[in-house]
């Protein structure tokens, strides 16, 4: 037993030297993946959906807004850079976030939101001359202090214009 005591003390010393990760106060996001690369145009058959996965870090742990109707995720369709699609991060409890937080965000997009083909300046048309339209999303998040993250871009998403 006396031989184990120095080993236990050394192990306890090493454990006390391990520090919490240091993240910047601004959120940092990384695009991880899309659940699929194709989605059917809104209105062409049953409702379609896709999921975007991001990883994040936030040094002061103040992601997610305190009110339920807040906006803190911003998606921009590359075909419509002036239009921002707002989403919300689910509430993350403040307790225990003093050393920063990290994790994954999953954005579920159910295509009742108008993911459609753009052809000859017309939106949501099905034309045999354009069976597939392609776009990407640019994504940014914001914490409660108003710090905006870096902007990431998804891989290309194909919109199947002609239905199933």
PDB file of C-alpha atoms in Angstrom:
ATOM      1  CA  UNK A   1       0.000   0.000   0.000  1.00  0.00           C
ATOM      2  CA  UNK A   2       2.810   2.425   0.820  1.00  0.00           C
ATOM      3  CA  UNK A   3       4.265   1.783  -2.639  1.00  0.00           C
ATOM      4  CA  UNK A   4       1.001   2.831  -4.265  1.00  0.00           C
ATOM      5  CA  UNK A   5       0.775   6.095  -2.338  1.00  0.00           C
ATOM      6  CA  UNK A   6       3.490   7.918  -4.378  1.00  0.00           C
ATOM      7  CA  UNK A   7       1.880   6.698  -7.616  1.00  0.00           C
ATOM      8  CA  UNK A   8      -1.549   7.923  -6.496  1.00  0.00           C
ATOM      9  CA  UNK A   9      -0.119  11.299  -5.452  1.00  0.00           C
ATOM     10  CA  UNK A  10       1.700  11.655  -8.785  1.00  0.00           C
ATOM     11  CA  UNK A  11      -1.490  10.761 -10.685  1.00  0.00           C
ATOM     12  CA  UNK A  12      -3.496  13.296  -8.629  1.00  0.00           C
ATOM     13  CA  UNK A  13      -0.831  15.930  -9.354  1.00  0.00           C
ATOM     14  CA  UNK A  14      -1.014  15.284 -13.115  1.00  0.00           C
ATOM     15  CA  UNK A  15      -4.799  15.412 -13.060  1.00  0.00           C
ATOM     16  CA  UNK A  16      -4.721  18.795 -11.327  1.00  0.00           C
ATOM     17  CA  UNK A  17      -2.401  20.138 -14.040  1.00  0.00           C
ATOM     18  CA  UNK A  18      -4.851  19.407 -16.835  1.00  0.00           C
ATOM     19  CA  UNK A  19      -6.525  22.674 -17.749  1.00  0.00           C
ATOM     20  CA  UNK A  20      -9.845  23.269 -19.419  1.00  0.00           C
ATOM     21  CA  UNK A  21      -9.689  24.019 -23.143  1.00  0.00           C
ATOM     22  CA  UNK A  22      -9.279  27.663 -24.095  1.00  0.00           C
ATOM     23  CA  UNK A  23     -11.721  28.786 -26.779  1.00  0.00           C
ATOM     24  CA  UNK A  24     -12.195  32.328 -28.086  1.00  0.00           C
ATOM     25  CA  UNK A  25     -15.299  34.198 -26.859  1.00  0.00           C
ATOM     26  CA  UNK A  26     -16.617  34.309 -30.442  1.00  0.00           C
ATOM     27  CA  UNK A  27     -18.261  31.098 -31.592  1.00  0.00           C
ATOM     28  CA  UNK A  28     -16.235  29.072 -34.089  1.00  0.00           C
ATOM     29  CA  UNK A  29     -18.051  26.663 -36.394  1.00  0.00           C
ATOM     30  CA  UNK A  30     -16.934  23.937 -38.778  1.00  0.00           C
ATOM     31  CA  UNK A  31     -19.080  22.369 -41.471  1.00  0.00           C
ATOM     32  CA  UNK A  32     -19.122  18.614 -40.885  1.00  0.00           C
ATOM     33  CA  UNK A  33     -21.613  17.083 -43.325  1.00  0.00           C
ATOM     34  CA  UNK A  34     -24.963  17.025 -45.104  1.00  0.00           C
ATOM     35  CA  UNK A  35     -27.285  14.083 -44.549  1.00  0.00           C
ATOM     36  CA  UNK A  36     -27.688  13.896 -48.328  1.00  0.00           C
ATOM     37  CA  UNK A  37     -26.698  15.913 -51.370  1.00  0.00           C
ATOM     38  CA  UNK A  38     -30.054  15.953 -53.206  1.00  0.00           C
ATOM     39  CA  UNK A  39     -33.488  17.227 -52.246  1.00  0.00           C
ATOM     40  CA  UNK A  40     -36.730  17.287 -54.210  1.00  0.00           C
ATOM     41  CA  UNK A  41     -38.136  20.685 -55.090  1.00  0.00           C
ATOM     42  CA  UNK A  42     -40.864  21.922 -52.751  1.00  0.00           C
ATOM     43  CA  UNK A  43     -44.228  20.771 -54.042  1.00  0.00           C
ATOM     44  CA  UNK A  44     -42.942  17.828 -56.122  1.00  0.00           C
ATOM     45  CA  UNK A  45     -44.348  14.873 -54.230  1.00  0.00           C
ATOM     46  CA  UNK A  46     -44.004  14.054 -50.526  1.00  0.00           C
ATOM     47  CA  UNK A  47     -42.174  16.497 -48.280  1.00  0.00           C
ATOM     48  CA  UNK A  48     -38.394  16.062 -48.450  1.00  0.00           C
ATOM     49  CA  UNK A  49     -35.760  17.096 -45.916  1.00  0.00           C
ATOM     50  CA  UNK A  50     -32.044  17.280 -45.223  1.00  0.00           C
ATOM     51  CA  UNK A  51     -29.849  17.808 -42.195  1.00  0.00           C
ATOM     52  CA  UNK A  52     -26.733  19.970 -41.879  1.00  0.00           C
ATOM     53  CA  UNK A  53     -24.202  19.066 -39.181  1.00  0.00           C
ATOM     54  CA  UNK A  54     -21.842  21.695 -37.758  1.00  0.00           C
ATOM     55  CA  UNK A  55     -19.372  21.468 -34.897  1.00  0.00           C
ATOM     56  CA  UNK A  56     -18.862  24.499 -32.656  1.00  0.00           C
ATOM     57  CA  UNK A  57     -16.837  25.974 -29.823  1.00  0.00           C
ATOM     58  CA  UNK A  58     -17.675  29.041 -27.734  1.00  0.00           C
ATOM     59  CA  UNK A  59     -15.272  30.309 -25.082  1.00  0.00           C
ATOM     60  CA  UNK A  60     -17.758  32.086 -22.855  1.00  0.00           C
ATOM     61  CA  UNK A  61     -20.477  29.468 -23.317  1.00  0.00           C
ATOM     62  CA  UNK A  62     -23.243  31.911 -24.177  1.00  0.00           C
ATOM     63  CA  UNK A  63     -24.723  30.212 -27.220  1.00  0.00           C
ATOM     64  CA  UNK A  64     -28.507  30.085 -27.603  1.00  0.00           C
ATOM     65  CA  UNK A  65     -30.743  32.986 -26.803  1.00  0.00           C
ATOM     66  CA  UNK A  66     -32.758  33.145 -23.612  1.00  0.00           C
ATOM     67  CA  UNK A  67     -36.091  33.808 -25.313  1.00  0.00           C
ATOM     68  CA  UNK A  68     -37.755  31.146 -27.422  1.00  0.00           C
ATOM     69  CA  UNK A  69     -38.365  33.343 -30.446  1.00  0.00           C
ATOM     70  CA  UNK A  70     -34.785  34.463 -30.980  1.00  0.00           C
ATOM     71  CA  UNK A  71     -32.638  33.980 -34.045  1.00  0.00           C
ATOM     72  CA  UNK A  72     -29.021  32.882 -33.761  1.00  0.00           C
ATOM     73  CA  UNK A  73     -28.365  30.724 -36.848  1.00  0.00           C
ATOM     74  CA  UNK A  74     -28.259  32.376 -40.257  1.00  0.00           C
ATOM     75  CA  UNK A  75     -28.426  30.390 -43.524  1.00  0.00           C
ATOM     76  CA  UNK A  76     -27.899  32.047 -46.897  1.00  0.00           C
ATOM     77  CA  UNK A  77     -28.722  30.255 -50.159  1.00  0.00           C
ATOM     78  CA  UNK A  78     -25.915  31.011 -52.648  1.00  0.00           C
ATOM     79  CA  UNK A  79     -28.533  31.827 -55.310  1.00  0.00           C
ATOM     80  CA  UNK A  80     -30.160  34.475 -53.090  1.00  0.00           C
ATOM     81  CA  UNK A  81     -27.365  36.136 -51.098  1.00  0.00           C
ATOM     82  CA  UNK A  82     -29.642  38.947 -49.930  1.00  0.00           C
ATOM     83  CA  UNK A  83     -32.104  36.555 -48.214  1.00  0.00           C
ATOM     84  CA  UNK A  84     -31.235  35.208 -44.765  1.00  0.00           C
ATOM     85  CA  UNK A  85     -33.082  32.157 -43.465  1.00  0.00           C
ATOM     86  CA  UNK A  86     -33.202  32.389 -39.661  1.00  0.00           C
ATOM     87  CA  UNK A  87     -33.046  29.415 -37.279  1.00  0.00           C
ATOM     88  CA  UNK A  88     -32.641  29.111 -33.518  1.00  0.00           C
ATOM     89  CA  UNK A  89     -30.231  27.122 -31.381  1.00  0.00           C
ATOM     90  CA  UNK A  90     -32.113  25.190 -28.688  1.00  0.00           C
ATOM     91  CA  UNK A  91     -31.621  26.529 -25.174  1.00  0.00           C
ATOM     92  CA  UNK A  92     -28.262  25.574 -23.660  1.00  0.00           C
ATOM     93  CA  UNK A  93     -28.275  25.917 -19.850  1.00  0.00           C
ATOM     94  CA  UNK A  94     -25.811  28.513 -18.553  1.00  0.00           C
ATOM     95  CA  UNK A  95     -24.689  26.358 -15.604  1.00  0.00           C
ATOM     96  CA  UNK A  96     -21.316  24.773 -16.193  1.00  0.00           C
ATOM     97  CA  UNK A  97     -20.408  26.815 -19.266  1.00  0.00           C
ATOM     98  CA  UNK A  98     -17.748  28.956 -17.538  1.00  0.00           C
ATOM     99  CA  UNK A  99     -14.878  27.182 -19.295  1.00  0.00           C
ATOM    100  CA  UNK A 100     -16.516  27.315 -22.694  1.00  0.00           C
ATOM    101  CA  UNK A 101     -18.525  24.789 -24.579  1.00  0.00           C
ATOM    102  CA  UNK A 102     -18.143  22.659 -27.674  1.00  0.00           C
ATOM    103  CA  UNK A 103     -20.384  20.265 -29.501  1.00  0.00           C
ATOM    104  CA  UNK A 104     -22.406  19.617 -32.619  1.00  0.00           C
ATOM    105  CA  UNK A 105     -25.366  21.492 -34.082  1.00  0.00           C
ATOM    106  CA  UNK A 106     -27.849  19.764 -36.357  1.00  0.00           C
ATOM    107  CA  UNK A 107     -29.997  21.973 -38.590  1.00  0.00           C
ATOM    108  CA  UNK A 108     -33.021  20.116 -39.932  1.00  0.00           C
ATOM    109  CA  UNK A 109     -34.475  21.616 -43.081  1.00  0.00           C
ATOM    110  CA  UNK A 110     -37.873  20.267 -44.026  1.00  0.00           C
ATOM    111  CA  UNK A 111     -38.676  21.323 -47.546  1.00  0.00           C
ATOM    112  CA  UNK A 112     -41.857  23.157 -46.860  1.00  0.00           C
ATOM    113  CA  UNK A 113     -39.663  26.257 -46.770  1.00  0.00           C
ATOM    114  CA  UNK A 114     -39.398  26.717 -50.525  1.00  0.00           C
ATOM    115  CA  UNK A 115     -36.207  24.986 -51.623  1.00  0.00           C
ATOM    116  CA  UNK A 116     -36.942  25.283 -55.302  1.00  0.00           C
ATOM    117  CA  UNK A 117     -35.331  25.518 -58.691  1.00  0.00           C
ATOM    118  CA  UNK A 118     -34.514  28.874 -60.217  1.00  0.00           C
ATOM    119  CA  UNK A 119     -34.908  28.958 -63.997  1.00  0.00           C
ATOM    120  CA  UNK A 120     -35.118  32.022 -66.285  1.00  0.00           C
ATOM    121  CA  UNK A 121     -35.607  34.255 -63.238  1.00  0.00           C
ATOM    122  CA  UNK A 122     -38.629  32.199 -62.185  1.00  0.00           C
ATOM    123  CA  UNK A 123     -38.659  30.444 -58.853  1.00  0.00           C
ATOM    124  CA  UNK A 124     -40.209  27.024 -58.138  1.00  0.00           C
ATOM    125  CA  UNK A 125     -40.693  25.962 -61.728  1.00  0.00           C
ATOM    126  CA  UNK A 126     -40.257  22.508 -63.189  1.00  0.00           C
ATOM    127  CA  UNK A 127     -38.819  22.669 -66.680  1.00  0.00           C
ATOM    128  CA  UNK A 128     -37.186  19.827 -68.605  1.00  0.00           C
ATOM    129  CA  UNK A 129     -34.393  22.199 -69.660  1.00  0.00           C
ATOM    130  CA  UNK A 130     -33.296  22.408 -66.012  1.00  0.00           C
ATOM    131  CA  UNK A 131     -33.789  19.021 -64.327  1.00  0.00           C
ATOM    132  CA  UNK A 132     -31.356  19.880 -61.488  1.00  0.00           C
ATOM    133  CA  UNK A 133     -30.466  23.169 -59.822  1.00  0.00           C
ATOM    134  CA  UNK A 134     -27.474  23.451 -57.484  1.00  0.00           C
ATOM    135  CA  UNK A 135     -26.711  25.742 -54.547  1.00  0.00           C
ATOM    136  CA  UNK A 136     -24.795  25.886 -51.274  1.00  0.00           C
ATOM    137  CA  UNK A 137     -25.636  27.370 -47.905  1.00  0.00           C
ATOM    138  CA  UNK A 138     -23.389  29.832 -46.116  1.00  0.00           C
ATOM    139  CA  UNK A 139     -23.910  29.539 -42.364  1.00  0.00           C
ATOM    140  CA  UNK A 140     -23.051  31.753 -39.426  1.00  0.00           C
ATOM    141  CA  UNK A 141     -24.130  31.688 -35.771  1.00  0.00           C
ATOM    142  CA  UNK A 142     -24.313  34.382 -33.085  1.00  0.00           C
ATOM    143  CA  UNK A 143     -24.042  34.166 -29.306  1.00  0.00           C
ATOM    144  CA  UNK A 144     -25.984  36.168 -26.681  1.00  0.00           C
ATOM    145  CA  UNK A 145     -23.258  38.837 -26.529  1.00  0.00           C
ATOM    146  CA  UNK A 146     -23.720  39.470 -30.273  1.00  0.00           C
ATOM    147  CA  UNK A 147     -20.422  37.829 -31.246  1.00  0.00           C
ATOM    148  CA  UNK A 148     -20.740  36.318 -34.704  1.00  0.00           C
ATOM    149  CA  UNK A 149     -18.910  33.189 -35.715  1.00  0.00           C
ATOM    150  CA  UNK A 150     -16.891  32.589 -38.807  1.00  0.00           C
ATOM    151  CA  UNK A 151     -18.925  31.727 -41.918  1.00  0.00           C
ATOM    152  CA  UNK A 152     -18.845  28.195 -43.310  1.00  0.00           C
ATOM    153  CA  UNK A 153     -20.216  26.810 -46.548  1.00  0.00           C
ATOM    154  CA  UNK A 154     -21.901  23.485 -47.179  1.00  0.00           C
ATOM    155  CA  UNK A 155     -21.008  21.148 -49.965  1.00  0.00           C
ATOM    156  CA  UNK A 156     -23.255  21.565 -53.056  1.00  0.00           C
ATOM    157  CA  UNK A 157     -26.916  20.626 -52.719  1.00  0.00           C
ATOM    158  CA  UNK A 158     -28.789  19.494 -55.818  1.00  0.00           C
ATOM    159  CA  UNK A 159     -32.459  20.392 -56.117  1.00  0.00           C
ATOM    160  CA  UNK A 160     -34.318  17.823 -58.224  1.00  0.00           C
ATOM    161  CA  UNK A 161     -36.673  20.051 -60.169  1.00  0.00           C
ATOM    162  CA  UNK A 162     -38.892  17.600 -62.055  1.00  0.00           C
ATOM    163  CA  UNK A 163     -40.445  15.570 -59.262  1.00  0.00           C
ATOM    164  CA  UNK A 164     -40.259  11.917 -58.459  1.00  0.00           C
TER     165      UNK A 164
END
